[in-house]
Amino acid sequence: MEVDREDGRSQNQLRPLACSRNNLHRAHGSASWSQGDTKVLAAVYGPKAGTKKNENPEKACIEVIWKPKTGQIGKLEKEYEMILKRTLQSICILTVNPNTTTSVIIQVANDDGALLPSAINAACMALVDAGIPTRHLAVSICCCVARSGLVVLDPTKLEEQKMKAFAYLVFPNSVHSVLPEGSPSGQGEPIQNGIITSVTHGIMSVDDYFYCLERGRAASTKLSDFLRKNLQQQSTDSSKAG
Amino acid sequence: MGLPNASADLSTEVEVDAFRRLFPLRFFEKHLLESIRPDARPLGRARDTTIALGAVASANGSALAKIGSTTMLAAIKMEVMTPSMETPDEGCIAIDFHMPPICSPIVRPGRPAEAAPVVAKQLSDTILSSGMINLKELSLVSGKAAWMAYLDIYCLDADGALYDAALLAAVAAFSHLEIPVVSLNDDGKIVLSEEQGLSDNDPVNKEKRKVNLGSIPFSLTCILHKNYILADPTAEEESIMETSVTVVLDTSSQLISLYKPGGAVLAYTSAIQDCIALTRPRVKELQKILEEAVSGMEVD
């Protein structure tokens, strides 16, 4: 059973991805990520000295500021800031620069569905651009569950509103290992199967959710390859003199 | 973490309370090895939960919910308003979650807690998307008047699992909610009828009625630490082991929300399945507690 999508994509097809790094010159790291019409800019400043009041000074601290395209900052922005902060805290190596703060600023340029996943992807690219030490990167995808039970990837805003439920999933990126024993794993599964973050919206059955996870993992492999290609290309392009 | 030998020597000399403060992670791990937690709960058990309905007499619906020490007070006030043009026969629910300084030493006046807007938004999303309340039931006169329900939840004591307790209090307040009697007066406005016999106008609704609730959402927050899954964490546990997964299931076992906001521990499929398996009996337990509280009120 096929689902008709307005832009003619198949259910597993992602929108055209585009990203670029080093857009902003004052920021220590910056990236712009777009999936179809959704476009997000991320900038990273840091590490800066000192941590905020309630934070642990033995570790590096990450601060996220989310700026919407229009309107005032409300609960939605605060929630996205918290989710992004906790996701980035889990991928950064916080013990390398203790008692410092790294600020990640997200500016929404256009919202056409899958906003939080795009922001997470942009923030990871910006962290790499700034040279913040990370354990691995996070790739993020949005999976929607249609009323018929089919899972559709990377919805537009209209599709998100029409569907029964959707889930934003964040996985670690896939690992290409030169070691013969392969990639590190936890609990017998490869590391890219673990979920860093999951935020769901709407009612779905438990089986629908596990189905979303499977599709999300498959798509995250594609996204990881895109990220890897993009980062390798840009690092050979940029001149050493800076 | 840099001096394991020093702490091993100290652990024989230092008092339990001091060890708990100085090396909190080790203190917890010593307990987890024996499959128990410092408050003597097994890993999968939630704390004692109670619900008291009608805690706020002046509100149209209210409830006080306690999970262990975490206490939440929810109250609903109803107001008549004009419905929007896009949905002329639907009412509206506005949900707000407050963390006043009484609840925790880290919350100070003038400095709103970081958790407050996040929990407020999560609650709002869950209650509106779960379909527990059919907004069409809140309509009075199509296109002209509808009910606006203001649900306010106050945290009185923040000891972990804030979202679980807040959702329980909200759901209990809606179970207790009685929509007041109103009538249309001569100017075409809706007024509250204080006493039924005296008013000359026809009441729009005959008597105070309860809202019909669809399937009710209940939640359980679990903490993931290495290979352990701890259900219903206290504030101390949450601050040490930061990875939490909140599963919201409704009474018909549909997944309303699976919320894992980052965290150092990755959740594999087996861990997610275990969390959902821990949530199912908890949903039945909470449903029973809620039904007992509601039938207790009706007897009165």
PDB file of N, CA and C in Angstrom, chain B residues 1 12-13 15 41 45 78 130 148 151 156 160 167 178 180 186 191 193 209 212 228 233 236 240 246 260 279 287 293:
ATOM      1  N   MET B   1      36.940  10.945  40.506  1.00  0.00           N
ATOM      2  CA  MET B   1      37.155   9.680  39.796  1.00  0.00           C
ATOM      3  C   MET B   1      38.632   9.390  39.648  1.00  0.00           C
ATOM      4  N   THR B  12      35.840   2.777  54.181  1.00  0.00           N
ATOM      5  CA  THR B  12      35.677   2.042  55.432  1.00  0.00           C
ATOM      6  C   THR B  12      35.589   2.996  56.600  1.00  0.00           C
ATOM      7  N   GLU B  13      36.158   4.218  56.444  1.00  0.00           N
ATOM      8  CA  GLU B  13      36.195   5.116  57.587  1.00  0.00           C
ATOM      9  C   GLU B  13      35.084   6.147  57.556  1.00  0.00           C
ATOM     10  N   GLU B  15      31.562   8.078  57.146  1.00  0.00           N
ATOM     11  CA  GLU B  15      30.176   7.779  57.471  1.00  0.00           C
ATOM     12  C   GLU B  15      29.331   7.660  56.215  1.00  0.00           C
ATOM     13  N   ARG B  41      13.786   0.331  47.510  1.00  0.00           N
ATOM     14  CA  ARG B  41      12.857  -0.126  46.473  1.00  0.00           C
ATOM     15  C   ARG B  41      13.587  -1.044  45.505  1.00  0.00           C
ATOM     16  N   ARG B  45      10.263  -0.756  40.744  1.00  0.00           N
ATOM     17  CA  ARG B  45       9.053  -0.331  41.452  1.00  0.00           C
ATOM     18  C   ARG B  45       8.982   1.177  41.580  1.00  0.00           C
ATOM     19  N   MET B  78     -13.111  27.330  34.822  1.00  0.00           N
ATOM     20  CA  MET B  78     -13.767  27.433  33.523  1.00  0.00           C
ATOM     21  C   MET B  78     -14.251  28.847  33.289  1.00  0.00           C
ATOM     22  N   SER B 130      -3.665  13.319  23.280  1.00  0.00           N
ATOM     23  CA  SER B 130      -4.140  12.001  23.681  1.00  0.00           C
ATOM     24  C   SER B 130      -5.618  11.817  23.424  1.00  0.00           C
ATOM     25  N   MET B 148     -13.594  27.824  28.084  1.00  0.00           N
ATOM     26  CA  MET B 148     -12.135  27.814  28.090  1.00  0.00           C
ATOM     27  C   MET B 148     -11.752  27.247  29.454  1.00  0.00           C
ATOM     28  N   LEU B 151      -6.110  25.164  33.113  1.00  0.00           N
ATOM     29  CA  LEU B 151      -5.566  24.165  34.021  1.00  0.00           C
ATOM     30  C   LEU B 151      -4.220  24.673  34.519  1.00  0.00           C
ATOM     31  N   LEU B 156       4.529  21.512  44.411  1.00  0.00           N
ATOM     32  CA  LEU B 156       4.735  21.910  45.791  1.00  0.00           C
ATOM     33  C   LEU B 156       5.990  21.299  46.366  1.00  0.00           C
ATOM     34  N   GLY B 160      11.819  14.609  41.928  1.00  0.00           N
ATOM     35  CA  GLY B 160      11.980  13.661  40.836  1.00  0.00           C
ATOM     36  C   GLY B 160      10.657  13.274  40.200  1.00  0.00           C
ATOM     37  N   LEU B 167       1.226  15.002  35.269  1.00  0.00           N
ATOM     38  CA  LEU B 167       0.224  14.415  34.370  1.00  0.00           C
ATOM     39  C   LEU B 167      -0.872  13.740  35.184  1.00  0.00           C
ATOM     40  N   GLU B 178     -16.391  19.553  37.147  1.00  0.00           N
ATOM     41  CA  GLU B 178     -17.832  19.646  36.916  1.00  0.00           C
ATOM     42  C   GLU B 178     -18.078  20.955  36.204  1.00  0.00           C
ATOM     43  N   PRO B 180     -19.953  24.083  35.251  1.00  0.00           N
ATOM     44  CA  PRO B 180     -21.033  24.779  35.951  1.00  0.00           C
ATOM     45  C   PRO B 180     -22.232  25.047  35.043  1.00  0.00           C
ATOM     46  N   ASP B 186     -30.883  38.147  28.848  1.00  0.00           N
ATOM     47  CA  ASP B 186     -31.583  38.896  27.794  1.00  0.00           C
ATOM     48  C   ASP B 186     -30.651  39.532  26.786  1.00  0.00           C
ATOM     49  N   VAL B 191     -24.471  33.804  31.328  1.00  0.00           N
ATOM     50  CA  VAL B 191     -24.124  34.115  32.725  1.00  0.00           C
ATOM     51  C   VAL B 191     -24.213  32.832  33.539  1.00  0.00           C
ATOM     52  N   SER B 193     -25.554  30.628  36.259  1.00  0.00           N
ATOM     53  CA  SER B 193     -26.790  30.602  37.070  1.00  0.00           C
ATOM     54  C   SER B 193     -26.408  30.152  38.448  1.00  0.00           C
ATOM     55  N   ARG B 209     -22.454  19.047  34.954  1.00  0.00           N
ATOM     56  CA  ARG B 209     -22.124  17.725  34.410  1.00  0.00           C
ATOM     57  C   ARG B 209     -20.625  17.506  34.398  1.00  0.00           C
ATOM     58  N   ASN B 212     -16.861  13.873  29.819  1.00  0.00           N
ATOM     59  CA  ASN B 212     -16.576  12.486  29.436  1.00  0.00           C
ATOM     60  C   ASN B 212     -15.133  12.360  29.040  1.00  0.00           C
ATOM     61  N   TYR B 228      21.326  -0.939  33.849  1.00  0.00           N
ATOM     62  CA  TYR B 228      20.211  -0.935  34.784  1.00  0.00           C
ATOM     63  C   TYR B 228      19.121   0.002  34.308  1.00  0.00           C
ATOM     64  N   PRO B 233      12.447   7.787  39.321  1.00  0.00           N
ATOM     65  CA  PRO B 233      13.618   8.255  40.070  1.00  0.00           C
ATOM     66  C   PRO B 233      13.268   9.362  41.051  1.00  0.00           C
ATOM     67  N   GLU B 236      17.489  13.031  43.643  1.00  0.00           N
ATOM     68  CA  GLU B 236      18.898  12.703  43.811  1.00  0.00           C
ATOM     69  C   GLU B 236      19.365  11.775  42.689  1.00  0.00           C
ATOM     70  N   ILE B 240      22.209  12.492  39.466  1.00  0.00           N
ATOM     71  CA  ILE B 240      23.454  11.741  39.291  1.00  0.00           C
ATOM     72  C   ILE B 240      23.467  11.008  37.957  1.00  0.00           C
ATOM     73  N   THR B 246      10.860   8.770  29.321  1.00  0.00           N
ATOM     74  CA  THR B 246       9.489   8.847  29.837  1.00  0.00           C
ATOM     75  C   THR B 246       8.559   8.206  28.825  1.00  0.00           C
ATOM     76  N   LYS B 260      12.814  10.850  25.177  1.00  0.00           N
ATOM     77  CA  LYS B 260      14.154  10.639  25.723  1.00  0.00           C
ATOM     78  C   LYS B 260      14.974  11.837  25.279  1.00  0.00           C
ATOM     79  N   THR B 279       6.162   0.134  32.115  1.00  0.00           N
ATOM     80  CA  THR B 279       5.081   1.121  32.153  1.00  0.00           C
ATOM     81  C   THR B 279       3.710   0.471  32.156  1.00  0.00           C
ATOM     82  N   GLN B 287      -4.442   3.609  37.087  1.00  0.00           N
ATOM     83  CA  GLN B 287      -5.855   3.649  36.725  1.00  0.00           C
ATOM     84  C   GLN B 287      -6.701   3.227  37.918  1.00  0.00           C
ATOM     85  N   ALA B 293     -10.168   6.891  43.812  1.00  0.00           N
ATOM     86  CA  ALA B 293     -10.331   8.266  44.293  1.00  0.00           C
ATOM     87  C   ALA B 293     -11.649   8.850  43.791  1.00  0.00           C
TER      88      ALA B 293
END
